Amino acid sequence: KNEVEQSPQNLTAQEGEFITINCSYSVGISALHWLQQHPGGGIVSLFMLSSGKKKHGRLIATINIQEKHSSLHITASHPRDSAVYICAVKSSGGGADGLTFGKGTHLIIQP
Amino acid sequence: NAGVTQTPKFRILKIGQSMTLQCTQDMNHNYMYWYRQDPGMGLKLIYYSVGAGITDKGEVPNGYNVSRSTTEDFPLRLELAAPSQTSVYFCASSYRDTVYEQYFGPGTRLTVT
């Protein structure tokens, strides 16, 4: 069973700061997802990674398959980035489909 | 496109009652999932479906049932509701399996008292 750990659990930063959220997992994966859960509860997909790096606007996601680690970076953070960021993985072994989720990182960006 | 829709948004049940949470997607996705999210915990997979007529258990299926008679709809049935089923329930879909982008519904907040 894959264990997904995120750090930090909570992060408060000032507007404009560079933000890094980390995700580690315990067994091999075929895909890693970064999701954003808005204060209202809705969940949207930010990235799906299987290797390397992806960028979308001010968001950058990287993954190191050998180290079983991924990071989500936010450049020039803004109060509207305040949300819970969730890492989720699809294990490469057999078994049920669906994702294994981390507990999330609660990010607050203060103006 | 509406994406993934869920009804109801909120519901309070008494212990022992039953209900169905509805989920519909209009993206012609084959794969659909039900997750529950408890406070301070990661989402957990309840059931999933890889296409009409095919369903399978996830990590926490006890106390729930599902059916998939059409590509669009994937209802979740709670029989004999228990306080342990108090949670927020999310339906999700993807084109194929979880190496593809996941699309989530807005969630149903269920309280069992």
mmCIF file of C-alpha atoms in Angstrom:
data_model
loop_
_atom_site.group_PDB
_atom_site.id
_atom_site.type_symbol
_atom_site.label_atom_id
_atom_site.label_comp_id
_atom_site.label_asym_id
_atom_site.label_seq_id
_atom_site.Cartn_x
_atom_site.Cartn_y
_atom_site.Cartn_z
ATOM 1 C CA LYS A 1 0.000 0.000 0.000
ATOM 2 C CA ASN A 2 1.365 3.349 -0.978
ATOM 3 C CA GLU A 3 1.818 5.952 1.724
ATOM 4 C CA VAL A 4 1.747 9.579 0.641
ATOM 5 C CA GLU A 5 3.242 12.207 2.922
ATOM 6 C CA GLN A 6 3.013 15.928 2.357
ATOM 7 C CA SER A 7 4.952 18.727 4.011
ATOM 8 C CA PRO A 8 4.365 21.154 5.429
ATOM 9 C CA GLN A 9 0.834 20.496 6.705
ATOM 10 C CA ASN A 10 0.222 24.227 7.086
ATOM 11 C CA LEU A 11 1.981 27.166 5.491
ATOM 12 C CA THR A 12 1.368 30.882 5.896
ATOM 13 C CA ALA A 13 3.327 33.263 3.688
ATOM 14 C CA GLN A 14 3.283 36.838 2.488
ATOM 15 C CA GLU A 15 2.108 37.849 -0.949
ATOM 16 C CA GLY A 16 4.926 37.584 -3.481
ATOM 17 C CA GLU A 17 6.840 34.834 -1.721
ATOM 18 C CA PHE A 18 8.061 31.697 -3.494
ATOM 19 C CA ILE A 19 6.173 28.679 -2.158
ATOM 20 C CA THR A 20 7.279 25.036 -2.121
ATOM 21 C CA ILE A 21 5.084 22.104 -1.109
ATOM 22 C CA ASN A 22 6.593 18.639 -0.923
ATOM 23 C CA CYS A 23 5.180 15.176 -1.500
ATOM 24 C CA SER A 24 6.863 11.831 -0.802
ATOM 25 C CA TYR A 25 5.501 8.380 -1.514
ATOM 26 C CA SER A 26 6.629 4.924 -0.511
ATOM 27 C CA VAL A 27 6.260 2.618 -3.533
ATOM 28 C CA GLY A 28 6.502 2.868 -7.301
ATOM 29 C CA ILE A 29 3.942 4.907 -9.162
ATOM 30 C CA SER A 30 2.674 5.319 -12.708
ATOM 31 C CA ALA A 31 1.355 8.851 -12.156
ATOM 32 C CA LEU A 32 1.316 11.647 -9.579
ATOM 33 C CA HIS A 33 -1.366 14.302 -9.415
ATOM 34 C CA TRP A 34 -1.379 17.723 -7.797
ATOM 35 C CA LEU A 35 -4.855 18.972 -6.925
ATOM 36 C CA GLN A 36 -6.168 22.207 -5.478
ATOM 37 C CA GLN A 37 -9.106 22.280 -3.082
ATOM 38 C CA HIS A 38 -10.729 25.672 -2.833
ATOM 39 C CA PRO A 39 -12.014 27.085 0.470
ATOM 40 C CA GLY A 40 -15.530 26.279 -0.788
ATOM 41 C CA GLY A 41 -14.557 22.603 -1.066
ATOM 42 C CA GLY A 42 -14.290 22.075 -4.822
ATOM 43 C CA ILE A 43 -11.299 20.111 -6.135
ATOM 44 C CA VAL A 44 -9.530 20.862 -9.408
ATOM 45 C CA SER A 45 -6.638 19.114 -11.075
ATOM 46 C CA LEU A 46 -3.468 21.188 -11.446
ATOM 47 C CA PHE A 47 -0.961 18.711 -12.868
ATOM 48 C CA MET A 48 -0.488 15.070 -13.719
ATOM 49 C CA LEU A 49 3.143 13.965 -13.815
ATOM 50 C CA SER A 50 4.930 10.743 -14.601
ATOM 51 C CA SER A 51 8.400 12.254 -15.020
ATOM 52 C CA GLY A 52 10.299 15.544 -15.213
ATOM 53 C CA LYS A 53 8.663 18.918 -14.793
ATOM 54 C CA LYS A 54 5.529 20.779 -15.844
ATOM 55 C CA LYS A 55 4.699 24.484 -15.722
ATOM 56 C CA HIS A 56 1.405 26.284 -15.916
ATOM 57 C CA GLY A 57 1.425 30.001 -15.315
ATOM 58 C CA ARG A 58 2.967 30.613 -11.880
ATOM 59 C CA LEU A 59 2.788 26.950 -10.902
ATOM 60 C CA ILE A 60 5.595 24.463 -11.439
ATOM 61 C CA ALA A 61 5.529 20.781 -10.557
ATOM 62 C CA THR A 62 8.537 18.484 -10.522
ATOM 63 C CA ILE A 63 8.977 14.815 -9.824
ATOM 64 C CA ASN A 64 12.019 12.666 -9.034
ATOM 65 C CA ILE A 65 11.030 9.063 -9.628
ATOM 66 C CA GLN A 66 14.219 7.605 -8.126
ATOM 67 C CA GLU A 67 13.789 9.552 -4.886
ATOM 68 C CA LYS A 68 9.974 9.051 -4.835
ATOM 69 C CA HIS A 69 9.464 12.751 -4.336
ATOM 70 C CA SER A 70 7.560 15.582 -5.985
ATOM 71 C CA SER A 71 7.392 19.306 -5.349
ATOM 72 C CA LEU A 72 4.839 21.943 -6.228
ATOM 73 C CA HIS A 73 6.170 25.485 -6.500
ATOM 74 C CA ILE A 74 4.208 28.725 -6.680
ATOM 75 C CA THR A 75 6.061 31.809 -7.859
ATOM 76 C CA ALA A 76 4.934 35.347 -6.968
ATOM 77 C CA SER A 77 2.253 33.983 -4.632
ATOM 78 C CA HIS A 78 -1.059 35.816 -4.357
ATOM 79 C CA PRO A 79 -3.894 35.667 -1.819
ATOM 80 C CA ARG A 80 -6.040 33.885 -4.402
ATOM 81 C CA ASP A 81 -3.560 30.980 -4.195
ATOM 82 C CA SER A 82 -4.844 30.297 -0.663
ATOM 83 C CA ALA A 83 -6.211 26.768 -0.752
ATOM 84 C CA VAL A 84 -5.436 23.194 0.240
ATOM 85 C CA TYR A 85 -2.972 21.518 -2.134
ATOM 86 C CA ILE A 86 -3.260 17.760 -2.385
ATOM 87 C CA CYS A 87 -0.785 15.247 -3.759
ATOM 88 C CA ALA A 88 -2.187 11.944 -5.024
ATOM 89 C CA VAL A 89 -0.528 8.943 -6.664
ATOM 90 C CA LYS A 90 -1.501 6.022 -8.847
ATOM 91 C CA SER A 91 0.542 3.025 -7.723
ATOM 92 C CA SER A 92 2.213 1.055 -10.490
ATOM 93 C CA GLY A 93 1.410 -2.306 -8.903
ATOM 94 C CA GLY A 94 -1.860 -4.110 -9.387
ATOM 95 C CA GLY A 95 -4.965 -3.680 -7.315
ATOM 96 C CA ALA A 96 -7.852 -1.268 -7.375
ATOM 97 C CA ASP A 97 -7.752 1.699 -9.645
ATOM 98 C CA GLY A 98 -8.113 5.122 -8.096
ATOM 99 C CA LEU A 99 -5.637 7.351 -6.340
ATOM 100 C CA THR A 100 -3.947 7.343 -2.940
ATOM 101 C CA PHE A 101 -4.065 10.815 -1.453
ATOM 102 C CA GLY A 102 -1.928 12.820 0.928
ATOM 103 C CA LYS A 103 -3.644 14.744 3.696
ATOM 104 C CA GLY A 104 -3.036 18.061 1.967
ATOM 105 C CA THR A 105 -1.111 21.244 2.644
ATOM 106 C CA HIS A 106 -3.181 24.186 3.844
ATOM 107 C CA LEU A 107 -1.682 27.330 2.286
ATOM 108 C CA ILE A 108 -2.595 30.864 3.320
ATOM 109 C CA ILE A 109 -1.132 33.826 1.440
ATOM 110 C CA GLN A 110 -1.495 37.077 3.324
ATOM 111 C CA PRO A 111 -1.659 40.400 1.456
ATOM 112 C CA ASN B 1 -20.236 21.102 -20.558
ATOM 113 C CA ALA B 2 -21.380 20.833 -16.954
ATOM 114 C CA GLY B 3 -18.530 18.418 -16.133
ATOM 115 C CA VAL B 4 -19.253 16.276 -13.067
ATOM 116 C CA THR B 5 -22.394 17.114 -11.126
ATOM 117 C CA GLN B 6 -23.470 15.755 -7.745
ATOM 118 C CA THR B 7 -26.716 15.944 -5.832
ATOM 119 C CA PRO B 8 -27.578 16.734 -3.140
ATOM 120 C CA LYS B 9 -25.020 19.263 -1.872
ATOM 121 C CA PHE B 10 -25.946 18.692 1.760
ATOM 122 C CA ARG B 11 -27.940 16.039 3.584
ATOM 123 C CA ILE B 12 -28.647 15.070 7.166
ATOM 124 C CA LEU B 13 -29.651 11.450 7.784
ATOM 125 C CA LYS B 14 -30.779 9.659 10.876
ATOM 126 C CA ILE B 15 -29.034 6.449 11.879
ATOM 127 C CA GLY B 16 -30.473 3.525 9.942
ATOM 128 C CA GLN B 17 -31.893 5.583 7.072
ATOM 129 C CA SER B 18 -30.837 5.000 3.465
ATOM 130 C CA MET B 19 -30.101 7.378 0.626
ATOM 131 C CA THR B 20 -28.564 7.607 -2.819
ATOM 132 C CA LEU B 21 -25.940 10.161 -3.776
ATOM 133 C CA GLN B 22 -26.226 11.015 -7.439
ATOM 134 C CA CYS B 23 -23.284 11.616 -9.791
ATOM 135 C CA THR B 24 -23.465 12.462 -13.483
ATOM 136 C CA GLN B 25 -20.763 13.391 -15.990
ATOM 137 C CA ASP B 26 -21.223 14.687 -19.523
ATOM 138 C CA MET B 27 -17.664 14.178 -20.804
ATOM 139 C CA ASN B 28 -18.204 10.597 -22.014
ATOM 140 C CA HIS B 29 -15.587 9.379 -19.543
ATOM 141 C CA ASN B 30 -15.297 5.653 -19.035
ATOM 142 C CA TYR B 31 -13.832 5.744 -15.524
ATOM 143 C CA MET B 32 -15.762 7.042 -12.539
ATOM 144 C CA TYR B 33 -14.897 7.042 -8.841
ATOM 145 C CA TRP B 34 -16.418 7.706 -5.457
ATOM 146 C CA TYR B 35 -14.192 9.096 -2.702
ATOM 147 C CA ARG B 36 -14.875 10.185 0.845
ATOM 148 C CA GLN B 37 -12.993 12.926 2.656
ATOM 149 C CA ASP B 38 -12.881 12.945 6.452
ATOM 150 C CA PRO B 39 -11.497 15.911 8.441
ATOM 151 C CA GLY B 40 -7.698 15.871 8.559
ATOM 152 C CA MET B 41 -7.491 12.795 6.343
ATOM 153 C CA GLY B 42 -6.750 12.221 2.697
ATOM 154 C CA LEU B 43 -9.519 11.226 0.338
ATOM 155 C CA LYS B 44 -10.198 7.498 0.266
ATOM 156 C CA LEU B 45 -11.590 5.453 -2.620
ATOM 157 C CA ILE B 46 -14.950 3.803 -1.945
ATOM 158 C CA TYR B 47 -15.880 2.289 -5.319
ATOM 159 C CA TYR B 48 -14.926 2.792 -8.909
ATOM 160 C CA SER B 49 -16.169 1.826 -12.359
ATOM 161 C CA VAL B 50 -14.274 1.311 -15.609
ATOM 162 C CA GLY B 51 -17.363 1.421 -17.785
ATOM 163 C CA ALA B 52 -21.101 0.800 -17.891
ATOM 164 C CA GLY B 53 -21.970 -2.434 -16.112
ATOM 165 C CA ILE B 54 -18.563 -2.794 -14.425
ATOM 166 C CA THR B 55 -17.871 -1.761 -10.828
ATOM 167 C CA ASP B 56 -15.273 -2.692 -8.244
ATOM 168 C CA LYS B 57 -14.450 -2.035 -4.620
ATOM 169 C CA GLY B 58 -11.924 0.491 -3.460
ATOM 170 C CA GLU B 59 -10.270 0.904 -0.087
ATOM 171 C CA VAL B 60 -13.367 1.567 2.068
ATOM 172 C CA PRO B 61 -16.445 -0.058 0.431
ATOM 173 C CA ASN B 62 -18.270 -1.364 3.530
ATOM 174 C CA GLY B 63 -21.724 0.134 3.992
ATOM 175 C CA TYR B 64 -21.993 1.335 0.387
ATOM 176 C CA ASN B 65 -23.207 0.028 -2.951
ATOM 177 C CA VAL B 66 -22.899 1.341 -6.486
ATOM 178 C CA SER B 67 -24.274 0.670 -9.933
ATOM 179 C CA ARG B 68 -23.301 1.860 -13.408
ATOM 180 C CA SER B 69 -26.118 1.313 -15.872
ATOM 181 C CA THR B 70 -25.034 4.137 -18.190
ATOM 182 C CA THR B 71 -21.744 5.852 -19.037
ATOM 183 C CA GLU B 72 -23.021 9.111 -17.557
ATOM 184 C CA ASP B 73 -24.367 8.060 -14.152
ATOM 185 C CA PHE B 74 -22.664 6.482 -11.147
ATOM 186 C CA PRO B 75 -24.924 6.623 -8.056
ATOM 187 C CA LEU B 76 -23.666 5.696 -4.577
ATOM 188 C CA ARG B 77 -26.136 4.005 -2.253
ATOM 189 C CA LEU B 78 -25.862 4.142 1.543
ATOM 190 C CA GLU B 79 -27.842 1.450 3.300
ATOM 191 C CA LEU B 80 -28.478 1.676 7.054
ATOM 192 C CA ALA B 81 -26.568 4.910 7.583
ATOM 193 C CA ALA B 82 -24.140 5.033 10.516
ATOM 194 C CA PRO B 83 -22.387 8.001 12.196
ATOM 195 C CA SER B 84 -19.083 6.697 10.756
ATOM 196 C CA GLN B 85 -20.409 7.588 7.306
ATOM 197 C CA THR B 86 -20.503 11.285 8.170
ATOM 198 C CA SER B 87 -18.149 12.713 5.586
ATOM 199 C CA VAL B 88 -17.833 14.721 2.398
ATOM 200 C CA TYR B 89 -18.312 12.571 -0.682
ATOM 201 C CA PHE B 90 -16.705 13.364 -4.015
ATOM 202 C CA CYS B 91 -17.458 11.784 -7.336
ATOM 203 C CA ALA B 92 -14.763 11.977 -10.012
ATOM 204 C CA SER B 93 -14.273 10.849 -13.579
ATOM 205 C CA SER B 94 -11.426 10.425 -16.026
ATOM 206 C CA TYR B 95 -11.127 9.526 -19.696
ATOM 207 C CA ARG B 96 -9.382 6.301 -18.834
ATOM 208 C CA ASP B 97 -7.620 5.316 -15.620
ATOM 209 C CA THR B 98 -5.899 7.481 -13.056
ATOM 210 C CA VAL B 99 -2.939 8.311 -15.261
ATOM 211 C CA TYR B 100 -5.339 10.733 -16.883
ATOM 212 C CA GLU B 101 -6.603 14.031 -15.467
ATOM 213 C CA GLN B 102 -9.264 13.618 -12.843
ATOM 214 C CA TYR B 103 -12.400 15.747 -12.880
ATOM 215 C CA PHE B 104 -14.176 16.140 -9.550
ATOM 216 C CA GLY B 105 -17.745 16.967 -8.687
ATOM 217 C CA PRO B 106 -18.518 19.683 -6.105
ATOM 218 C CA GLY B 107 -19.049 17.193 -3.282
ATOM 219 C CA THR B 108 -21.905 16.142 -1.014
ATOM 220 C CA ARG B 109 -21.629 16.917 2.702
ATOM 221 C CA LEU B 110 -23.426 14.152 4.613
ATOM 222 C CA THR B 111 -24.123 14.116 8.330
ATOM 223 C CA VAL B 112 -25.529 11.018 10.059
ATOM 224 C CA THR B 113 -26.959 11.629 13.530
#
